[in-house]
Tab-separated table of N, CA and C in Angstrom:
chain	number	residue	atom	x	y	z
Z	1	UNK	N	-3.709	-4.112	16.384
Z	1	UNK	CA	-5.090	-4.514	16.567
Z	1	UNK	C	-5.892	-4.212	15.295
Z	2	UNK	N	-5.638	-3.029	14.725
Z	2	UNK	CA	-6.364	-2.644	13.510
Z	2	UNK	C	-6.031	-3.610	12.376
Z	3	UNK	N	-4.755	-3.891	12.173
Z	3	UNK	CA	-4.338	-4.793	11.090
Z	3	UNK	C	-4.966	-6.170	11.267
Z	4	UNK	N	-4.986	-6.677	12.481
Z	4	UNK	CA	-5.587	-7.986	12.748
Z	4	UNK	C	-7.084	-7.962	12.445
Z	5	UNK	N	-7.775	-6.930	12.890
Z	5	UNK	CA	-9.206	-6.806	12.617
Z	5	UNK	C	-9.505	-6.753	11.130
Z	6	UNK	N	-8.659	-6.059	10.382
Z	6	UNK	CA	-8.857	-5.960	8.937
Z	6	UNK	C	-8.628	-7.300	8.254
Z	7	UNK	N	-7.593	-8.004	8.672
Z	7	UNK	CA	-7.316	-9.322	8.077
Z	7	UNK	C	-8.404	-10.332	8.396
Z	8	UNK	N	-9.033	-10.168	9.558
Z	8	UNK	CA	-10.144	-11.053	9.933
Z	8	UNK	C	-11.476	-10.598	9.340
Z	9	UNK	N	-11.431	-9.465	8.613
Z	9	UNK	CA	-12.624	-8.877	7.988
Z	9	UNK	C	-13.683	-8.476	9.014
Z	10	UNK	N	-13.220	-8.068	10.183
Z	10	UNK	CA	-14.082	-7.565	11.248
Z	10	UNK	C	-14.139	-6.043	11.122
Z	11	UNK	N	-14.733	-5.573	10.050
Z	11	UNK	CA	-14.656	-4.163	9.699
Z	11	UNK	C	-15.411	-3.248	10.664
Z	12	UNK	N	-16.611	-3.635	11.087
Z	12	UNK	CA	-17.371	-2.788	12.014
Z	12	UNK	C	-16.648	-2.668	13.354
Z	13	UNK	N	-16.156	-3.790	13.854
Z	13	UNK	CA	-15.440	-3.787	15.124
Z	13	UNK	C	-14.148	-2.973	15.027
Z	14	UNK	N	-13.474	-3.099	13.891
Z	14	UNK	CA	-12.227	-2.360	13.683
Z	14	UNK	C	-12.493	-0.866	13.633
Z	15	UNK	N	-13.556	-0.475	12.940
Z	15	UNK	CA	-13.901	0.943	12.876
Z	15	UNK	C	-14.225	1.480	14.273
Z	16	UNK	N	-14.983	0.725	15.044
Z	16	UNK	CA	-15.285	1.143	16.416
Z	16	UNK	C	-14.006	1.289	17.231
Z	17	UNK	N	-13.100	0.332	17.096
Z	17	UNK	CA	-11.831	0.381	17.820
Z	17	UNK	C	-11.042	1.643	17.466
Z	18	UNK	N	-10.982	1.968	16.184
Z	18	UNK	CA	-10.238	3.144	15.737
Z	18	UNK	C	-10.796	4.415	16.384
Z	19	UNK	N	-12.113	4.560	16.339
Z	19	UNK	CA	-12.724	5.774	16.894
Z	19	UNK	C	-12.668	5.802	18.418
Z	20	UNK	N	-12.881	4.656	19.059
Z	20	UNK	CA	-12.890	4.605	20.522
Z	20	UNK	C	-11.513	4.847	21.126
Z	21	UNK	N	-10.467	4.544	20.378
Z	21	UNK	CA	-9.117	4.646	20.936
Z	21	UNK	C	-8.311	5.821	20.410
Z	22	UNK	N	-8.919	6.669	19.634
Z	22	UNK	CA	-8.211	7.813	19.054
Z	22	UNK	C	-7.548	8.662	20.130
Z	23	UNK	N	-8.258	8.956	21.194
Z	23	UNK	CA	-7.734	9.845	22.238
Z	23	UNK	C	-6.601	9.212	23.041
Z	24	UNK	N	-6.407	7.916	22.925
Z	24	UNK	CA	-5.336	7.236	23.659
Z	24	UNK	C	-3.990	7.356	22.955
Z	25	UNK	N	-4.006	7.808	21.721
Z	25	UNK	CA	-2.772	7.974	20.949
Z	25	UNK	C	-2.120	9.287	21.384
Z	26	UNK	N	-0.808	9.298	21.567
Z	26	UNK	CA	-0.134	10.549	21.954
Z	26	UNK	C	-0.497	11.683	20.985
Z	27	UNK	N	-0.681	12.870	21.552
Z	27	UNK	CA	-1.160	14.022	20.773
Z	27	UNK	C	-0.339	14.286	19.515
Z	28	UNK	N	0.974	14.162	19.610
Z	28	UNK	CA	1.823	14.496	18.467
Z	28	UNK	C	1.664	13.505	17.299
Z	29	UNK	N	1.109	12.340	17.553
Z	29	UNK	CA	0.912	11.329	16.502
Z	29	UNK	C	-0.561	11.085	16.182
Z	30	UNK	N	-1.437	11.642	17.007
Z	30	UNK	CA	-2.856	11.289	16.977
Z	30	UNK	C	-3.501	11.410	15.603
Z	31	UNK	N	-3.464	12.579	15.008
Z	31	UNK	CA	-4.183	12.787	13.742
Z	31	UNK	C	-3.645	11.906	12.630
Z	32	UNK	N	-2.319	11.829	12.528
Z	32	UNK	CA	-1.733	11.008	11.467
Z	32	UNK	C	-2.029	9.526	11.671
Z	33	UNK	N	-1.901	9.044	12.897
Z	33	UNK	CA	-2.182	7.632	13.171
Z	33	UNK	C	-3.662	7.318	12.926
Z	34	UNK	N	-4.535	8.214	13.371
Z	34	UNK	CA	-5.970	8.035	13.153
Z	34	UNK	C	-6.277	8.008	11.653
Z	35	UNK	N	-5.756	8.984	10.920
Z	35	UNK	CA	-6.006	9.037	9.476
Z	35	UNK	C	-5.449	7.807	8.761
Z	36	UNK	N	-4.272	7.362	9.187
Z	36	UNK	CA	-3.681	6.168	8.572
Z	36	UNK	C	-4.560	4.940	8.808
Z	37	UNK	N	-4.929	4.711	10.064
Z	37	UNK	CA	-5.726	3.519	10.381
Z	37	UNK	C	-7.086	3.543	9.690
Z	38	UNK	N	-7.708	4.696	9.673
Z	38	UNK	CA	-9.001	4.811	9.007
Z	38	UNK	C	-8.847	4.649	7.494
Z	39	UNK	N	-7.771	5.168	6.930
Z	39	UNK	CA	-7.544	4.994	5.488
Z	39	UNK	C	-7.321	3.523	5.146
Z	40	UNK	N	-6.646	2.809	6.018
Z	40	UNK	CA	-6.447	1.380	5.767
Z	40	UNK	C	-7.776	0.625	5.830
Z	41	UNK	N	-8.619	0.977	6.775
Z	41	UNK	CA	-9.962	0.396	6.848
Z	41	UNK	C	-10.728	0.679	5.558
Z	42	UNK	N	-10.676	1.916	5.112
Z	42	UNK	CA	-11.381	2.285	3.882
Z	42	UNK	C	-10.808	1.544	2.676
Z	43	UNK	N	-9.506	1.326	2.653
Z	43	UNK	CA	-8.925	0.547	1.557
Z	43	UNK	C	-9.497	-0.876	1.569
Z	44	UNK	N	-9.506	-1.492	2.719
Z	44	UNK	CA	-9.994	-2.874	2.835
Z	44	UNK	C	-11.472	-2.999	2.481
Z	45	UNK	N	-12.221	-1.923	2.643
Z	45	UNK	CA	-13.661	-1.952	2.330
Z	45	UNK	C	-13.966	-1.292	0.976
Z	46	UNK	N	-12.912	-1.136	0.177
Z	46	UNK	CA	-13.041	-0.610	-1.191
Z	46	UNK	C	-13.601	0.803	-1.270
Z	47	UNK	N	-13.381	1.585	-0.248
Z	47	UNK	CA	-13.765	3.002	-0.266
Z	47	UNK	C	-12.505	3.802	-0.595
Z	48	UNK	N	-12.060	3.645	-1.826
Z	48	UNK	CA	-10.768	4.173	-2.225
Z	48	UNK	C	-10.689	5.695	-2.168
Z	49	UNK	N	-11.747	6.380	-2.567
Z	49	UNK	CA	-11.716	7.852	-2.533
Z	49	UNK	C	-11.550	8.372	-1.111
Z	50	UNK	N	-12.302	7.774	-0.174
Z	50	UNK	CA	-12.203	8.197	1.223
Z	50	UNK	C	-10.814	7.901	1.779
Z	51	UNK	N	-10.284	6.727	1.443
Z	51	UNK	CA	-8.950	6.346	1.911
Z	51	UNK	C	-7.899	7.319	1.387
Z	52	UNK	N	-8.011	7.657	0.119
Z	52	UNK	CA	-7.042	8.560	-0.495
Z	52	UNK	C	-7.091	9.950	0.139
Z	53	UNK	N	-8.281	10.436	0.452
Z	53	UNK	CA	-8.402	11.752	1.096
Z	53	UNK	C	-7.679	11.757	2.446
Z	54	UNK	N	-7.840	10.690	3.206
Z	54	UNK	CA	-7.183	10.623	4.514
Z	54	UNK	C	-5.672	10.492	4.379
Z	55	UNK	N	-5.226	9.709	3.407
Z	55	UNK	CA	-3.785	9.550	3.190
Z	55	UNK	C	-3.152	10.891	2.856
Z	56	UNK	N	-3.848	11.676	2.063
Z	56	UNK	CA	-3.312	12.988	1.680
Z	56	UNK	C	-3.211	13.955	2.852
Z	57	UNK	N	-3.848	13.650	3.963
Z	57	UNK	CA	-3.773	14.495	5.155
Z	57	UNK	C	-2.627	14.102	6.086
Z	58	UNK	N	-2.004	12.956	5.827
Z	58	UNK	CA	-0.915	12.489	6.683
Z	58	UNK	C	0.340	13.297	6.384
Z	59	UNK	N	0.952	13.812	7.437
Z	59	UNK	CA	2.164	14.618	7.290
Z	59	UNK	C	3.373	13.698	7.136
Z	60	UNK	N	4.420	14.230	6.567
Z	60	UNK	CA	5.630	13.448	6.314
Z	60	UNK	C	6.543	13.401	7.551
Z	61	UNK	N	6.088	13.907	8.687
Z	61	UNK	CA	6.948	13.988	9.872
Z	61	UNK	C	7.344	12.621	10.418
Z	62	UNK	N	6.523	11.619	10.265
Z	62	UNK	CA	6.847	10.268	10.706
Z	62	UNK	C	7.129	9.422	9.463
Z	63	UNK	N	8.399	9.089	9.250
Z	63	UNK	CA	8.818	8.403	8.020
Z	63	UNK	C	8.164	7.027	7.867
Z	64	UNK	N	8.006	6.301	8.963
Z	64	UNK	CA	7.404	4.972	8.874
Z	64	UNK	C	5.924	5.066	8.501
Z	65	UNK	N	5.208	5.954	9.153
Z	65	UNK	CA	3.791	6.138	8.839
Z	65	UNK	C	3.620	6.642	7.408
Z	66	UNK	N	4.488	7.537	7.006
Z	66	UNK	CA	4.457	8.032	5.625
Z	66	UNK	C	4.675	6.872	4.642
Z	67	UNK	N	5.626	6.009	4.937
Z	67	UNK	CA	5.915	4.874	4.061
Z	67	UNK	C	4.735	3.911	3.989
Z	68	UNK	N	4.142	3.622	5.135
Z	68	UNK	CA	2.974	2.737	5.151
Z	68	UNK	C	1.825	3.332	4.347
Z	69	UNK	N	1.646	4.629	4.448
Z	69	UNK	CA	0.557	5.275	3.712
Z	69	UNK	C	0.823	5.259	2.208
Z	70	UNK	N	2.087	5.337	1.806
Z	70	UNK	CA	2.430	5.252	0.377
Z	70	UNK	C	2.093	3.858	-0.171
Z	71	UNK	N	2.298	2.828	0.642
Z	71	UNK	CA	1.964	1.469	0.210
Z	71	UNK	C	0.459	1.349	-0.028
Z	72	UNK	N	-0.341	1.885	0.879
Z	72	UNK	CA	-1.794	1.847	0.684
Z	72	UNK	C	-2.177	2.609	-0.579
Z	73	UNK	N	-1.566	3.740	-0.789
Z	73	UNK	CA	-1.871	4.528	-1.981
Z	73	UNK	C	-1.492	3.765	-3.258
Z	74	UNK	N	-0.367	3.066	-3.236
Z	74	UNK	CA	0.003	2.212	-4.381
Z	74	UNK	C	-1.083	1.183	-4.651
Z	75	UNK	N	-1.570	0.564	-3.600
Z	75	UNK	CA	-2.620	-0.453	-3.750
Z	75	UNK	C	-3.895	0.152	-4.335
Z	76	UNK	N	-4.238	1.333	-3.863
Z	76	UNK	CA	-5.444	2.001	-4.366
Z	76	UNK	C	-5.307	2.283	-5.859
Z	77	UNK	N	-4.176	2.831	-6.260
Z	77	UNK	CA	-3.966	3.110	-7.686
Z	77	UNK	C	-4.006	1.821	-8.503
Z	78	UNK	N	-3.393	0.763	-7.982
Z	78	UNK	CA	-3.395	-0.514	-8.694
Z	78	UNK	C	-4.824	-1.043	-8.849
Z	79	UNK	N	-5.553	-1.083	-7.739
Z	79	UNK	CA	-6.925	-1.614	-7.759
Z	79	UNK	C	-7.853	-0.765	-8.625
Z	80	UNK	N	-7.508	0.510	-8.802
Z	80	UNK	CA	-8.321	1.425	-9.612
Z	80	UNK	C	-7.830	1.500	-11.061
Z	81	UNK	N	-6.830	0.684	-11.403
Z	81	UNK	CA	-6.259	0.656	-12.757
Z	81	UNK	C	-5.681	2.015	-13.160
Z	82	UNK	N	-5.132	2.737	-12.217
Z	82	UNK	CA	-4.534	4.053	-12.455
Z	82	UNK	C	-3.019	3.894	-12.577
Z	83	UNK	N	-2.564	3.445	-13.738
Z	83	UNK	CA	-1.156	3.094	-13.885
Z	83	UNK	C	-0.220	4.302	-13.884
Z	84	UNK	N	-0.592	5.394	-14.521
Z	84	UNK	CA	0.299	6.565	-14.560
Z	84	UNK	C	0.535	7.150	-13.165
Z	85	UNK	N	-0.534	7.403	-12.387
Z	85	UNK	CA	-0.277	7.876	-11.013
Z	85	UNK	C	0.512	6.853	-10.180
Z	86	UNK	N	0.269	5.567	-10.431
Z	86	UNK	CA	0.985	4.534	-9.693
Z	86	UNK	C	2.472	4.563	-10.020
Z	87	UNK	N	2.814	4.655	-11.285
Z	87	UNK	CA	4.225	4.720	-11.668
Z	87	UNK	C	4.888	5.968	-11.093
Z	88	UNK	N	4.175	7.073	-11.110
Z	88	UNK	CA	4.700	8.310	-10.536
Z	88	UNK	C	4.913	8.163	-9.032
Z	89	UNK	N	3.972	7.545	-8.359
Z	89	UNK	CA	4.089	7.332	-6.919
Z	89	UNK	C	5.268	6.421	-6.584
Z	90	UNK	N	5.427	5.352	-7.348
Z	90	UNK	CA	6.564	4.446	-7.114
Z	90	UNK	C	7.876	5.220	-7.240
Z	91	UNK	N	7.979	6.069	-8.260
Z	91	UNK	CA	9.200	6.851	-8.459
Z	91	UNK	C	9.436	7.816	-7.306
Z	92	UNK	N	8.401	8.552	-6.909
Z	92	UNK	CA	8.582	9.529	-5.824
Z	92	UNK	C	8.823	8.838	-4.484
Z	93	UNK	N	8.178	7.713	-4.255
Z	93	UNK	CA	8.375	6.951	-3.022
Z	93	UNK	C	9.810	6.422	-2.961
Z	94	UNK	N	10.319	5.940	-4.081
Z	94	UNK	CA	11.697	5.441	-4.132
Z	94	UNK	C	12.693	6.556	-3.813
Z	95	UNK	N	12.448	7.743	-4.347
Z	95	UNK	CA	13.319	8.891	-4.065
Z	95	UNK	C	13.237	9.257	-2.587
Z	96	UNK	N	12.027	9.259	-2.035
Z	96	UNK	CA	11.852	9.539	-0.610
Z	96	UNK	C	12.683	8.563	0.228
Z	97	UNK	N	12.627	7.285	-0.124
Z	97	UNK	CA	13.359	6.269	0.637
Z	97	UNK	C	14.872	6.495	0.560
Z	98	UNK	N	15.352	6.929	-0.573
Z	98	UNK	CA	16.791	7.194	-0.717
Z	98	UNK	C	17.225	8.398	0.101
Z	99	UNK	N	16.387	9.423	0.166
Z	99	UNK	CA	16.766	10.685	0.802
Z	99	UNK	C	16.492	10.741	2.296
Z	100	UNK	N	15.494	9.997	2.768
Z	100	UNK	CA	15.080	10.116	4.165
Z	100	UNK	C	16.159	9.592	5.104
Z	101	UNK	N	16.434	10.361	6.129
Z	101	UNK	CA	17.467	10.004	7.109
Z	101	UNK	C	16.878	9.387	8.384
Z	102	UNK	N	15.559	9.482	8.550
Z	102	UNK	CA	14.937	9.027	9.789
Z	102	UNK	C	14.549	7.544	9.768
Z	103	UNK	N	14.262	7.018	8.594
Z	103	UNK	CA	13.809	5.630	8.471
Z	103	UNK	C	15.003	4.693	8.585
Z	104	UNK	N	14.888	3.685	9.434
Z	104	UNK	CA	15.974	2.726	9.634
Z	104	UNK	C	16.307	2.011	8.325
Z	105	UNK	N	17.563	1.652	8.165
Z	105	UNK	CA	18.041	1.018	6.932
Z	105	UNK	C	17.273	-0.224	6.530
Z	106	UNK	N	16.932	-1.073	7.516
Z	106	UNK	CA	16.186	-2.287	7.174
Z	106	UNK	C	14.776	-1.967	6.690
Z	107	UNK	N	14.189	-0.891	7.199
Z	107	UNK	CA	12.853	-0.494	6.738
Z	107	UNK	C	12.938	0.111	5.339
Z	108	UNK	N	14.017	0.827	5.064
Z	108	UNK	CA	14.203	1.353	3.713
Z	108	UNK	C	14.269	0.189	2.717
Z	109	UNK	N	15.021	-0.835	3.061
Z	109	UNK	CA	15.141	-2.010	2.188
Z	109	UNK	C	13.786	-2.687	2.016
Z	110	UNK	N	13.054	-2.815	3.094
Z	110	UNK	CA	11.721	-3.426	3.108
Z	110	UNK	C	10.802	-2.757	2.086
Z	111	UNK	N	10.760	-1.423	2.106
Z	111	UNK	CA	9.897	-0.676	1.194
Z	111	UNK	C	10.506	-0.512	-0.200
Z	112	UNK	N	11.826	-0.416	-0.288
Z	112	UNK	CA	12.479	-0.322	-1.595
Z	112	UNK	C	12.213	-1.599	-2.396
Z	113	UNK	N	12.303	-2.740	-1.736
Z	113	UNK	CA	12.037	-4.008	-2.425
Z	113	UNK	C	10.588	-4.085	-2.897
Z	114	UNK	N	9.673	-3.521	-2.120
Z	114	UNK	CA	8.262	-3.450	-2.526
Z	114	UNK	C	8.127	-2.620	-3.799
Z	115	UNK	N	8.721	-1.435	-3.804
Z	115	UNK	CA	8.655	-0.545	-4.974
Z	115	UNK	C	9.262	-1.229	-6.199
Z	116	UNK	N	10.421	-1.843	-6.018
Z	116	UNK	CA	11.083	-2.511	-7.148
Z	116	UNK	C	10.225	-3.644	-7.708
Z	117	UNK	N	9.656	-4.455	-6.822
Z	117	UNK	CA	8.835	-5.581	-7.279
Z	117	UNK	C	7.576	-5.102	-7.991
Z	118	UNK	N	6.921	-4.097	-7.430
Z	118	UNK	CA	5.710	-3.579	-8.059
Z	118	UNK	C	6.029	-2.967	-9.418
Z	119	UNK	N	7.115	-2.242	-9.498
Z	119	UNK	CA	7.514	-1.662	-10.781
Z	119	UNK	C	7.779	-2.758	-11.808
Z	120	UNK	N	8.471	-3.808	-11.398
Z	120	UNK	CA	8.752	-4.919	-12.311
Z	120	UNK	C	7.461	-5.587	-12.787
Z	121	UNK	N	6.504	-5.742	-11.894
Z	121	UNK	CA	5.212	-6.319	-12.292
Z	121	UNK	C	4.515	-5.443	-13.324
Z	122	UNK	N	4.603	-4.149	-13.130
Z	122	UNK	CA	3.910	-3.220	-14.026
Z	122	UNK	C	4.559	-3.124	-15.401
Z	123	UNK	N	5.818	-3.501	-15.502
Z	123	UNK	CA	6.471	-3.504	-16.812
Z	123	UNK	C	5.840	-4.573	-17.715
Z	124	UNK	N	5.231	-5.546	-17.103
Z	124	UNK	CA	4.412	-6.555	-17.765
Z	124	UNK	C	5.097	-7.315	-18.905
Z	125	UNK	N	6.326	-7.656	-18.742
Z	125	UNK	CA	6.972	-8.514	-19.725
Z	125	UNK	C	6.599	-9.955	-19.378
Z	126	UNK	N	5.708	-10.577	-20.154
Z	126	UNK	CA	5.209	-11.917	-19.813
Z	126	UNK	C	6.318	-12.953	-19.632
Z	127	UNK	N	7.420	-12.815	-20.361
Z	127	UNK	CA	8.515	-13.777	-20.246
Z	127	UNK	C	9.227	-13.669	-18.900
Z	128	UNK	N	9.231	-12.477	-18.317
Z	128	UNK	CA	9.948	-12.259	-17.058
Z	128	UNK	C	9.069	-12.433	-15.828
Z	129	UNK	N	7.763	-12.515	-16.003
Z	129	UNK	CA	6.847	-12.569	-14.869
Z	129	UNK	C	7.111	-13.745	-13.917
Z	130	UNK	N	7.357	-14.976	-14.406
Z	130	UNK	CA	7.652	-16.065	-13.456
Z	130	UNK	C	8.868	-15.777	-12.568
Z	131	UNK	N	9.895	-15.170	-13.124
Z	131	UNK	CA	11.079	-14.825	-12.338
Z	131	UNK	C	10.786	-13.743	-11.317
Z	132	UNK	N	9.953	-12.776	-11.699
Z	132	UNK	CA	9.576	-11.700	-10.772
Z	132	UNK	C	8.768	-12.285	-9.614
Z	133	UNK	N	7.837	-13.171	-9.935
Z	133	UNK	CA	7.020	-13.814	-8.898
Z	133	UNK	C	7.908	-14.620	-7.957
Z	134	UNK	N	8.853	-15.360	-8.503
Z	134	UNK	CA	9.774	-16.155	-7.676
Z	134	UNK	C	10.604	-15.247	-6.777
Z	135	UNK	N	11.032	-14.120	-7.301
Z	135	UNK	CA	11.794	-13.155	-6.502
Z	135	UNK	C	10.952	-12.625	-5.347
Z	136	UNK	N	9.700	-12.299	-5.631
Z	136	UNK	CA	8.802	-11.814	-4.567
Z	136	UNK	C	8.646	-12.881	-3.492
Z	137	UNK	N	8.535	-14.127	-3.886
Z	137	UNK	CA	8.353	-15.222	-2.925
Z	137	UNK	C	9.583	-15.452	-2.057
Z	138	UNK	N	10.763	-15.230	-2.620
Z	138	UNK	CA	11.977	-15.633	-1.903
Z	138	UNK	C	12.742	-14.495	-1.228
Z	139	UNK	N	12.522	-13.257	-1.650
Z	139	UNK	CA	13.265	-12.150	-1.047
Z	139	UNK	C	12.890	-12.044	0.432
Z	140	UNK	N	13.896	-11.853	1.269
Z	140	UNK	CA	13.651	-11.848	2.720
Z	140	UNK	C	12.872	-10.645	3.208
Z	141	UNK	N	13.276	-9.467	2.775
Z	141	UNK	CA	12.678	-8.242	3.309
Z	141	UNK	C	11.884	-7.530	2.224
Z	142	UNK	N	10.566	-7.639	2.337
Z	142	UNK	CA	9.693	-6.975	1.369
Z	142	UNK	C	8.351	-6.698	2.039
Z	143	UNK	N	7.825	-5.544	1.766
Z	143	UNK	CA	6.523	-5.173	2.307
Z	143	UNK	C	5.412	-5.811	1.474
Z	144	UNK	N	4.375	-6.274	2.136
Z	144	UNK	CA	3.141	-6.721	1.499
Z	144	UNK	C	3.357	-7.802	0.431
Z	145	UNK	N	4.135	-8.810	0.769
Z	145	UNK	CA	4.441	-9.916	-0.143
Z	145	UNK	C	3.173	-10.560	-0.719
Z	146	UNK	N	2.225	-10.889	0.154
Z	146	UNK	CA	1.013	-11.567	-0.315
Z	146	UNK	C	0.228	-10.697	-1.286
Z	147	UNK	N	0.149	-9.398	-1.011
Z	147	UNK	CA	-0.572	-8.510	-1.915
Z	147	UNK	C	0.135	-8.451	-3.263
Z	148	UNK	N	1.464	-8.379	-3.261
Z	148	UNK	CA	2.216	-8.348	-4.520
Z	148	UNK	C	1.964	-9.609	-5.342
Z	149	UNK	N	1.897	-10.745	-4.675
Z	149	UNK	CA	1.614	-11.997	-5.394
Z	149	UNK	C	0.197	-11.992	-5.958
Z	150	UNK	N	-0.742	-11.437	-5.194
Z	150	UNK	CA	-2.117	-11.300	-5.704
Z	150	UNK	C	-2.157	-10.338	-6.887
Z	151	UNK	N	-1.370	-9.273	-6.824
Z	151	UNK	CA	-1.310	-8.310	-7.930
Z	151	UNK	C	-0.752	-8.982	-9.185
Z	152	UNK	N	0.266	-9.819	-9.011
Z	152	UNK	CA	0.838	-10.543	-10.155
Z	152	UNK	C	-0.216	-11.445	-10.793
Z	153	UNK	N	-0.968	-12.117	-9.963
Z	153	UNK	CA	-2.044	-12.982	-10.454
Z	153	UNK	C	-3.091	-12.164	-11.204
Z	154	UNK	N	-3.421	-11.019	-10.653
Z	154	UNK	CA	-4.426	-10.156	-11.273
Z	154	UNK	C	-3.945	-9.664	-12.639
Z	155	UNK	N	-2.692	-9.294	-12.724
Z	155	UNK	CA	-2.124	-8.831	-13.992
Z	155	UNK	C	-2.208	-9.940	-15.042
Z	156	UNK	N	-2.005	-11.165	-14.608
Z	156	UNK	CA	-2.039	-12.297	-15.536
Z	156	UNK	C	-3.452	-12.681	-15.960
Z	157	UNK	N	-4.426	-12.526	-15.066
Z	157	UNK	CA	-5.745	-13.105	-15.337
Z	157	UNK	C	-6.886	-12.112	-15.508
Z	158	UNK	N	-6.771	-10.941	-14.918
Z	158	UNK	CA	-7.861	-9.970	-14.971
Z	158	UNK	C	-7.961	-9.377	-16.379
Z	159	UNK	N	-9.101	-9.567	-17.007
Z	159	UNK	CA	-9.280	-9.109	-18.394
Z	159	UNK	C	-9.124	-7.602	-18.517
Z	160	UNK	N	-9.565	-6.861	-17.504
Z	160	UNK	CA	-9.445	-5.408	-17.566
Z	160	UNK	C	-7.973	-4.995	-17.570
Z	161	UNK	N	-7.155	-5.636	-16.734
Z	161	UNK	CA	-5.727	-5.343	-16.725
Z	161	UNK	C	-5.123	-5.700	-18.068
Z	162	UNK	N	-5.461	-6.860	-18.566
Z	162	UNK	CA	-4.873	-7.323	-19.830
Z	162	UNK	C	-5.295	-6.410	-20.985
Z	163	UNK	N	-6.568	-6.063	-21.039
Z	163	UNK	CA	-7.094	-5.244	-22.141
Z	163	UNK	C	-6.538	-3.825	-22.077
Z	164	UNK	N	-6.464	-3.277	-20.882
Z	164	UNK	CA	-6.094	-1.878	-20.742
Z	164	UNK	C	-4.580	-1.657	-20.838
Z	165	UNK	N	-3.789	-2.624	-20.365
Z	165	UNK	CA	-2.371	-2.346	-20.221
Z	165	UNK	C	-1.436	-3.288	-20.931
Z	166	UNK	N	-1.931	-4.359	-21.481
Z	166	UNK	CA	-0.997	-5.293	-22.158
Z	166	UNK	C	-1.007	-5.104	-23.646
């Protein structure tokens, strides 16, 4: 419900839903799920500092929630032009995916492909970018495909990205 509300840009309604339904979440998942959903709302509304604070409160006990929160954090670093923390996060997230025993194999592949694609985009070799974009479009299992394609476009066209990192 939260993801749908965010995609529809129904931010006020989504925020109300998150707060109104917090107590309905099982106690053992409540705080992490609440923090995750609220951090995603804050990401969508460009409140990156608030989103990051909530993400940092999420415990690693739920591998899927942890993985989803790492994706949001990658997006925040990208949107904030914070390349060094982003590269560090991609590396640590990749190691987490290799070591974690709780996350299902298909989900590991889903997030590993995301990390690999984002890393390839950040290497910024203009000659290889069309191939990287094509790979993102055609790979079966990848997290946040549309966002990765938007990131590729931003790297190509955003003057701040080009000036700061190319």
